[in-house]
């Protein structure tokens, strides 16, 4: 059973999200960052990008694997824009309306694209907040451009994962390959992902028709390219860690019930990233604390970025 487009709950909710972001002072924009890649993002109106009299710090929000940025950062955008930060929330390449003819599929490529976007807009310095896959991208941006990235927030992001961590995730999900977990194509697979990613039990009881509506609207587009992105991740290819400490102040935020990246990884990551790293654990929360416990997540991030 499928829902027609005019009865689609996902489409209706998408319209609500767009109104939320617009009311927070952001506009939907598309920008070609080079001859191959076009990025869609939510940000201040174009005339405000180079506002010299705006001394508010800049926040770049990088979403995780799954739906586009507005689905993952709505509560942060409403809390922080425009009074606290100049805020930019792009869709990573092959998510939402961001596209590329490049064959590069690594998260390093995503980092390069996000850096080009900020340069094209005219932003010289910015704070980066990344969740899950977006945390991979945030790490590379901070490592490659320390003169531009001021502070870094890495949320629920196992950049210290090893091959055994990927294998454990497949065991927990009872799936034979990572795309079955992260790119569900059936109601059963999406229900499994939600059970892993969220502590909200009620959502797992939704009927198949609703899950199929979500899949049709949020998971089918660019599926081939997204599978290639999963296979292109540079972290976790073997049992060796290939990450270094960062020079910036770093905040790690994690849910204690995370089943995608277990919380033990957060404690190890803190030791790896260096003495300027802080760790905050949110109780009774799983893989998406920015959604599950938005107010607490926002308070933690705000204190860190404001130096409180």
XYZ file of C-alpha atoms in Angstrom:
308
model
C 0.000 0.000 0.000
C 1.339 3.449 -0.910
C 0.106 6.938 -0.204
C -0.559 9.366 -3.045
C 1.562 12.511 -3.115
C -1.231 14.798 -1.988
C -1.936 12.524 0.997
C 1.728 11.949 1.826
C 2.495 12.657 5.518
C 6.151 13.046 4.589
C 5.368 15.756 2.033
C 3.115 17.532 4.520
C 5.808 17.455 7.198
C 8.373 18.682 4.695
C 6.209 21.726 4.032
C 6.049 22.394 7.772
C 9.858 22.107 8.077
C 10.362 24.569 5.243
C 8.094 27.083 6.969
C 10.048 26.600 10.229
C 13.363 27.342 8.543
C 11.950 30.320 6.678
C 10.509 31.769 9.879
C 13.971 31.381 11.451
C 15.345 33.804 8.841
C 16.876 31.300 6.419
C 16.238 30.909 2.712
C 16.621 27.925 0.395
C 19.553 28.540 -1.959
C 21.585 26.672 -4.573
C 25.171 27.510 -5.503
C 27.623 26.010 -7.995
C 30.904 25.669 -6.127
C 32.878 24.504 -9.187
C 32.302 23.067 -12.663
C 31.165 19.708 -11.250
C 29.255 20.312 -8.034
C 26.142 22.236 -7.010
C 25.217 22.573 -3.341
C 21.790 23.309 -1.934
C 21.770 24.971 1.474
C 19.671 26.918 3.932
C 21.289 30.181 4.974
C 20.738 33.904 5.541
C 19.448 35.827 2.511
C 22.257 36.264 -0.079
C 22.698 39.970 0.629
C 23.470 39.125 4.280
C 26.328 36.705 3.528
C 29.038 39.392 3.505
C 27.529 41.681 6.114
C 30.538 43.445 7.663
C 28.543 44.806 10.580
C 27.301 41.356 11.634
C 29.659 40.192 14.365
C 27.688 37.048 15.198
C 29.751 33.863 14.902
C 29.027 31.540 11.992
C 27.715 28.005 12.516
C 27.906 25.361 9.797
C 25.593 22.393 10.426
C 26.494 19.086 8.740
C 23.813 16.393 8.741
C 24.128 12.646 9.074
C 23.368 9.883 6.597
C 19.652 9.876 5.848
C 17.219 12.692 4.985
C 18.442 16.154 3.987
C 19.607 18.828 6.410
C 16.257 20.397 7.249
C 14.994 17.056 8.588
C 17.929 16.739 10.985
C 18.626 20.292 12.205
C 15.227 21.990 12.506
C 15.344 22.424 16.289
C 18.877 23.841 16.174
C 18.021 26.265 13.388
C 15.001 27.538 15.297
C 17.058 27.945 18.488
C 20.187 29.557 17.045
C 19.145 31.571 13.971
C 19.243 34.466 13.463
C 19.757 35.968 16.921
C 22.705 33.846 18.099
C 24.571 32.677 14.993
C 24.785 33.272 11.285
C 23.765 29.792 10.387
C 24.307 27.651 7.281
C 22.761 24.204 6.866
C 23.785 22.595 3.557
C 22.758 19.304 2.028
C 25.843 17.140 1.607
C 26.562 15.946 -1.922
C 23.884 13.527 -3.224
C 21.541 14.433 -0.368
C 18.574 16.726 -0.890
C 19.224 18.845 -3.960
C 23.040 18.782 -3.845
C 24.568 17.081 -6.872
C 27.926 16.427 -8.528
C 29.296 14.847 -11.694
C 32.481 13.944 -9.788
C 33.184 10.259 -9.210
C 34.748 10.960 -5.806
C 32.693 9.389 -3.011
C 34.768 9.879 0.144
C 33.842 12.031 3.127
C 37.059 13.950 2.369
C 35.424 15.030 -0.892
C 32.366 16.133 1.089
C 34.650 18.218 3.322
C 36.270 19.837 0.299
C 32.842 20.696 -1.112
C 31.676 22.257 2.166
C 34.863 24.311 2.414
C 34.376 25.508 -1.172
C 30.789 26.443 -0.351
C 31.822 28.620 2.582
C 34.577 30.226 0.522
C 32.171 30.891 -2.342
C 29.698 32.515 0.046
C 32.485 34.666 1.460
C 32.760 33.236 4.977
C 36.333 33.241 6.271
C 35.927 31.648 9.709
C 33.222 29.400 11.085
C 32.322 26.804 13.692
C 31.410 23.338 12.421
C 28.777 21.082 14.001
C 28.511 17.603 12.496
C 26.393 14.622 13.462
C 27.182 11.002 12.522
C 28.350 11.036 8.862
C 28.414 14.824 9.109
C 30.876 14.417 11.978
C 33.204 12.588 9.596
C 33.041 15.600 7.301
C 33.481 18.073 10.170
C 36.618 16.258 11.350
C 38.244 16.465 7.919
C 37.344 20.147 7.555
C 38.924 20.930 10.921
C 42.033 18.919 10.080
C 42.532 20.355 6.581
C 41.596 23.989 7.269
C 42.527 24.815 10.886
C 42.853 28.489 9.946
C 39.178 28.606 8.956
C 37.456 26.204 11.333
C 37.313 27.765 14.802
C 35.531 25.276 17.073
C 34.292 21.782 16.282
C 31.283 19.843 17.584
C 31.215 16.132 16.763
C 27.946 14.446 17.717
C 27.336 10.681 17.660
C 30.094 10.229 15.112
C 32.416 7.228 15.259
C 35.368 8.640 13.382
C 37.448 6.281 15.518
C 35.611 3.209 14.235
C 37.478 0.101 13.226
C 36.389 -2.672 10.896
C 35.196 -4.689 13.904
C 32.834 -1.833 14.847
C 31.186 -2.002 11.420
C 30.839 -5.768 11.768
C 29.267 -5.365 15.221
C 26.728 -2.903 13.823
C 25.713 -5.428 11.170
C 25.265 -8.045 13.880
C 23.090 -5.723 15.997
C 20.933 -4.908 12.981
C 20.847 -8.496 11.703
C 21.789 -7.207 8.238
C 24.394 -8.526 5.830
C 25.564 -5.162 4.413
C 25.749 -1.575 5.595
C 23.376 -0.205 2.930
C 20.607 -2.395 4.348
C 21.084 -0.530 7.633
C 21.671 3.044 6.497
C 19.657 3.058 3.261
C 16.496 1.068 4.007
C 14.374 0.089 1.017
C 11.555 -1.675 2.902
C 9.366 -0.834 5.879
C 11.042 -3.600 7.878
C 14.525 -2.218 7.192
C 13.481 1.334 8.097
C 11.858 0.108 11.302
C 15.150 -1.619 12.171
C 17.099 1.589 11.521
C 14.740 3.603 13.712
C 15.094 1.034 16.505
C 18.883 1.471 16.329
C 18.944 5.241 15.888
C 16.179 6.426 18.214
C 15.105 5.736 21.784
C 11.508 6.624 20.899
C 9.643 3.305 20.970
C 6.384 4.718 19.634
C 7.765 5.384 16.141
C 8.506 1.683 15.687
C 4.779 0.986 15.897
C 3.918 3.097 12.845
C 2.199 1.156 10.026
C 4.076 -0.036 6.948
C 2.244 2.489 4.746
C 3.840 5.357 6.647
C 7.325 3.829 6.535
C 6.965 3.214 2.794
C 5.927 6.841 2.323
C 9.102 7.942 4.115
C 11.234 5.621 1.959
C 9.647 6.840 -1.283
C 10.143 10.504 -0.408
C 13.419 10.510 1.516
C 15.493 7.436 0.671
C 15.056 6.641 -3.033
C 16.707 9.700 -4.590
C 20.374 9.174 -5.561
C 20.322 5.725 -3.960
C 23.135 4.392 -6.176
C 25.395 7.331 -5.320
C 24.604 7.050 -1.611
C 25.583 3.380 -1.601
C 28.859 4.458 -3.186
C 29.269 7.067 -0.426
C 28.867 4.366 2.219
C 31.488 2.233 0.492
C 33.733 5.275 0.082
C 34.027 6.112 3.792
C 37.709 6.070 4.712
C 37.168 5.307 8.409
C 36.782 1.723 9.602
C 38.338 -0.030 6.637
C 40.655 -2.042 8.890
C 41.535 -2.385 12.564
C 43.928 0.569 12.543
C 42.883 4.086 13.521
C 43.764 6.772 10.993
C 42.823 9.914 12.892
C 44.987 12.540 14.588
C 44.358 15.100 17.324
C 42.824 18.386 16.210
C 44.274 21.801 16.974
C 40.863 23.352 17.691
C 38.717 23.122 20.788
C 36.437 20.131 20.244
C 33.148 19.142 21.846
C 31.946 15.544 21.592
C 28.234 14.972 22.266
C 26.849 11.446 22.538
C 23.735 9.607 23.638
C 24.360 6.944 26.262
C 22.004 4.526 24.465
C 23.527 4.959 20.994
C 23.349 1.650 19.122
C 24.939 2.878 15.891
C 28.149 4.026 17.588
C 28.186 2.714 21.188
C 29.061 5.264 23.853
C 32.392 3.585 24.643
C 33.607 5.032 21.346
C 32.948 8.545 22.664
C 35.326 8.070 25.599
C 38.044 6.676 23.339
C 37.551 9.496 20.836
C 38.017 12.101 23.561
C 41.438 10.673 24.390
C 42.456 10.573 20.728
C 41.443 14.105 19.756
C 43.575 15.794 22.400
C 43.537 17.782 25.603
C 41.335 20.544 24.156
C 38.459 18.069 23.770
C 35.359 18.010 25.989
C 32.848 15.185 26.216
C 29.151 15.474 27.081
C 26.955 12.375 27.439
C 23.173 12.798 27.259
C 21.280 10.214 29.288
C 18.499 8.028 27.898
C 19.281 9.145 24.367
C 20.308 7.227 21.289
C 21.960 8.251 17.993
C 20.160 11.540 17.254
C 20.406 13.676 20.431
C 19.847 16.859 18.417
C 16.326 15.543 17.747
C 15.587 13.361 20.794
C 16.838 15.843 23.411
C 17.035 19.020 21.394
C 16.945 21.516 24.246
C 19.698 19.810 26.233
C 21.754 19.333 23.084
C 21.331 22.998 22.182
C 22.320 24.178 25.664
C 25.468 22.017 25.618
C 26.516 23.277 22.186
C 25.738 26.909 23.018
C 27.798 26.837 26.221
C 30.724 25.378 24.336
C 30.650 27.743 21.374
C 30.117 30.783 23.603
C 32.954 29.709 25.903
C 30.720 29.445 28.976
